[in-house]
Amino acid sequence: MTDIKLRARLEALASEYSNRADAIERDLSREHAQSFSEQATERQNDMVLQGLLADARASNKEVQQALVRLDEGTYGECEKCGEPISAARLEALPAASFCINCAD
């Protein structure tokens, strides 16, 4: 995959994670119901949303770091052992920073 296509793919992922985080933040900022039972359910839902928000932010950060590695010319190299990360792994996880052996 060319650097241009790879950059476009990574930027699309970053945009997707950012949009997801924005939508979750909007959901979390809504007002809660007046009844106690409904509030309890909404608070449980908020805990799930907070977890999803943390995941979206972490994934976006990983993609941003992958873009930095792409700019530096180190994208696709394992950050631990320096060996190439397999194309199949990068296809499945474009922001992967470790080869499969080091990720274990």
PDB file of C-alpha atoms in Angstrom, residues 2-83:
ATOM      1  CA  THR A   2       1.369   3.415  -0.882  1.00  0.00           C
ATOM      2  CA  ASP A   3       2.030   6.010   1.797  1.00  0.00           C
ATOM      3  CA  ILE A   4      -0.742   8.190   0.352  1.00  0.00           C
ATOM      4  CA  LYS A   5      -3.328   5.397   0.592  1.00  0.00           C
ATOM      5  CA  LEU A   6      -2.053   4.409   4.011  1.00  0.00           C
ATOM      6  CA  ARG A   7      -2.237   7.992   5.265  1.00  0.00           C
ATOM      7  CA  ALA A   8      -5.789   8.299   3.904  1.00  0.00           C
ATOM      8  CA  ARG A   9      -6.791   5.069   5.650  1.00  0.00           C
ATOM      9  CA  LEU A  10      -5.261   6.173   8.953  1.00  0.00           C
ATOM     10  CA  GLU A  11      -6.833   9.631   8.696  1.00  0.00           C
ATOM     11  CA  ALA A  12     -10.226   8.045   7.979  1.00  0.00           C
ATOM     12  CA  LEU A  13      -9.830   5.875  11.085  1.00  0.00           C
ATOM     13  CA  ALA A  14      -8.864   8.913  13.158  1.00  0.00           C
ATOM     14  CA  SER A  15     -11.935  10.754  11.899  1.00  0.00           C
ATOM     15  CA  GLU A  16     -14.160   7.775  12.688  1.00  0.00           C
ATOM     16  CA  TYR A  17     -12.825   7.533  16.258  1.00  0.00           C
ATOM     17  CA  SER A  18     -13.125  11.288  16.737  1.00  0.00           C
ATOM     18  CA  ASN A  19     -16.719  11.311  15.481  1.00  0.00           C
ATOM     19  CA  ARG A  20     -17.531   8.367  17.733  1.00  0.00           C
ATOM     20  CA  ALA A  21     -16.042  10.143  20.759  1.00  0.00           C
ATOM     21  CA  ASP A  22     -17.983  13.328  19.933  1.00  0.00           C
ATOM     22  CA  ALA A  23     -21.262  11.400  19.683  1.00  0.00           C
ATOM     23  CA  ILE A  24     -20.642   9.641  22.992  1.00  0.00           C
ATOM     24  CA  GLU A  25     -19.787  12.942  24.675  1.00  0.00           C
ATOM     25  CA  ARG A  26     -23.090  14.371  23.412  1.00  0.00           C
ATOM     26  CA  ASP A  27     -24.941  11.370  24.828  1.00  0.00           C
ATOM     27  CA  LEU A  28     -23.189  11.758  28.175  1.00  0.00           C
ATOM     28  CA  SER A  29     -24.054  15.443  28.408  1.00  0.00           C
ATOM     29  CA  ARG A  30     -27.810  14.908  28.104  1.00  0.00           C
ATOM     30  CA  GLU A  31     -30.080  15.536  31.055  1.00  0.00           C
ATOM     31  CA  HIS A  32     -31.214  12.603  33.136  1.00  0.00           C
ATOM     32  CA  ALA A  33     -34.780  11.608  33.897  1.00  0.00           C
ATOM     33  CA  GLN A  34     -36.515  12.781  37.035  1.00  0.00           C
ATOM     34  CA  SER A  35     -37.557   9.369  38.343  1.00  0.00           C
ATOM     35  CA  PHE A  36     -35.058   7.498  40.462  1.00  0.00           C
ATOM     36  CA  SER A  37     -35.511   4.166  38.661  1.00  0.00           C
ATOM     37  CA  GLU A  38     -34.941   5.738  35.261  1.00  0.00           C
ATOM     38  CA  GLN A  39     -31.916   7.615  36.605  1.00  0.00           C
ATOM     39  CA  ALA A  40     -30.410   4.360  37.851  1.00  0.00           C
ATOM     40  CA  THR A  41     -30.692   2.823  34.395  1.00  0.00           C
ATOM     41  CA  GLU A  42     -29.332   5.956  32.753  1.00  0.00           C
ATOM     42  CA  ARG A  43     -26.350   6.004  35.143  1.00  0.00           C
ATOM     43  CA  GLN A  44     -25.554   2.399  34.251  1.00  0.00           C
ATOM     44  CA  ASN A  45     -25.744   3.319  30.577  1.00  0.00           C
ATOM     45  CA  ASP A  46     -23.441   6.277  31.261  1.00  0.00           C
ATOM     46  CA  MET A  47     -20.835   3.916  32.725  1.00  0.00           C
ATOM     47  CA  VAL A  48     -20.906   1.870  29.525  1.00  0.00           C
ATOM     48  CA  LEU A  49     -20.675   5.040  27.440  1.00  0.00           C
ATOM     49  CA  GLN A  50     -17.687   6.243  29.483  1.00  0.00           C
ATOM     50  CA  GLY A  51     -15.921   2.967  28.708  1.00  0.00           C
ATOM     51  CA  LEU A  52     -16.704   3.330  25.021  1.00  0.00           C
ATOM     52  CA  LEU A  53     -15.485   6.927  25.113  1.00  0.00           C
ATOM     53  CA  ALA A  54     -12.191   5.867  26.674  1.00  0.00           C
ATOM     54  CA  ASP A  55     -11.785   3.193  23.979  1.00  0.00           C
ATOM     55  CA  ALA A  56     -12.502   5.673  21.174  1.00  0.00           C
ATOM     56  CA  ARG A  57      -9.999   8.171  22.577  1.00  0.00           C
ATOM     57  CA  ALA A  58      -7.325   5.492  23.058  1.00  0.00           C
ATOM     58  CA  SER A  59      -7.853   4.178  19.524  1.00  0.00           C
ATOM     59  CA  ASN A  60      -7.632   7.706  18.111  1.00  0.00           C
ATOM     60  CA  LYS A  61      -4.372   8.240  20.004  1.00  0.00           C
ATOM     61  CA  GLU A  62      -2.957   4.997  18.563  1.00  0.00           C
ATOM     62  CA  VAL A  63      -3.867   6.134  15.046  1.00  0.00           C
ATOM     63  CA  GLN A  64      -2.270   9.560  15.642  1.00  0.00           C
ATOM     64  CA  GLN A  65       0.913   7.794  16.781  1.00  0.00           C
ATOM     65  CA  ALA A  66       0.814   5.629  13.650  1.00  0.00           C
ATOM     66  CA  LEU A  67       0.631   8.796  11.536  1.00  0.00           C
ATOM     67  CA  VAL A  68       3.717  10.124  13.344  1.00  0.00           C
ATOM     68  CA  ARG A  69       5.544   6.849  12.631  1.00  0.00           C
ATOM     69  CA  LEU A  70       4.500   7.144   8.989  1.00  0.00           C
ATOM     70  CA  ASP A  71       5.962  10.674   8.842  1.00  0.00           C
ATOM     71  CA  GLU A  72       9.167   9.493  10.524  1.00  0.00           C
ATOM     72  CA  GLY A  73       9.531   6.522   8.177  1.00  0.00           C
ATOM     73  CA  THR A  74       9.191   3.947  10.948  1.00  0.00           C
ATOM     74  CA  TYR A  75       5.618   2.829  10.266  1.00  0.00           C
ATOM     75  CA  GLY A  76       5.458  -0.944   9.997  1.00  0.00           C
ATOM     76  CA  GLU A  77       8.484  -1.524  12.223  1.00  0.00           C
ATOM     77  CA  CYS A  78       7.966  -3.124  15.616  1.00  0.00           C
ATOM     78  CA  GLU A  79       8.690  -0.596  18.355  1.00  0.00           C
ATOM     79  CA  LYS A  80      10.098  -3.327  20.590  1.00  0.00           C
ATOM     80  CA  CYS A  81      12.291  -5.527  18.385  1.00  0.00           C
ATOM     81  CA  GLY A  82      12.602  -3.388  15.245  1.00  0.00           C
ATOM     82  CA  GLU A  83      11.482  -6.195  12.942  1.00  0.00           C
TER      83      GLU A  83
END
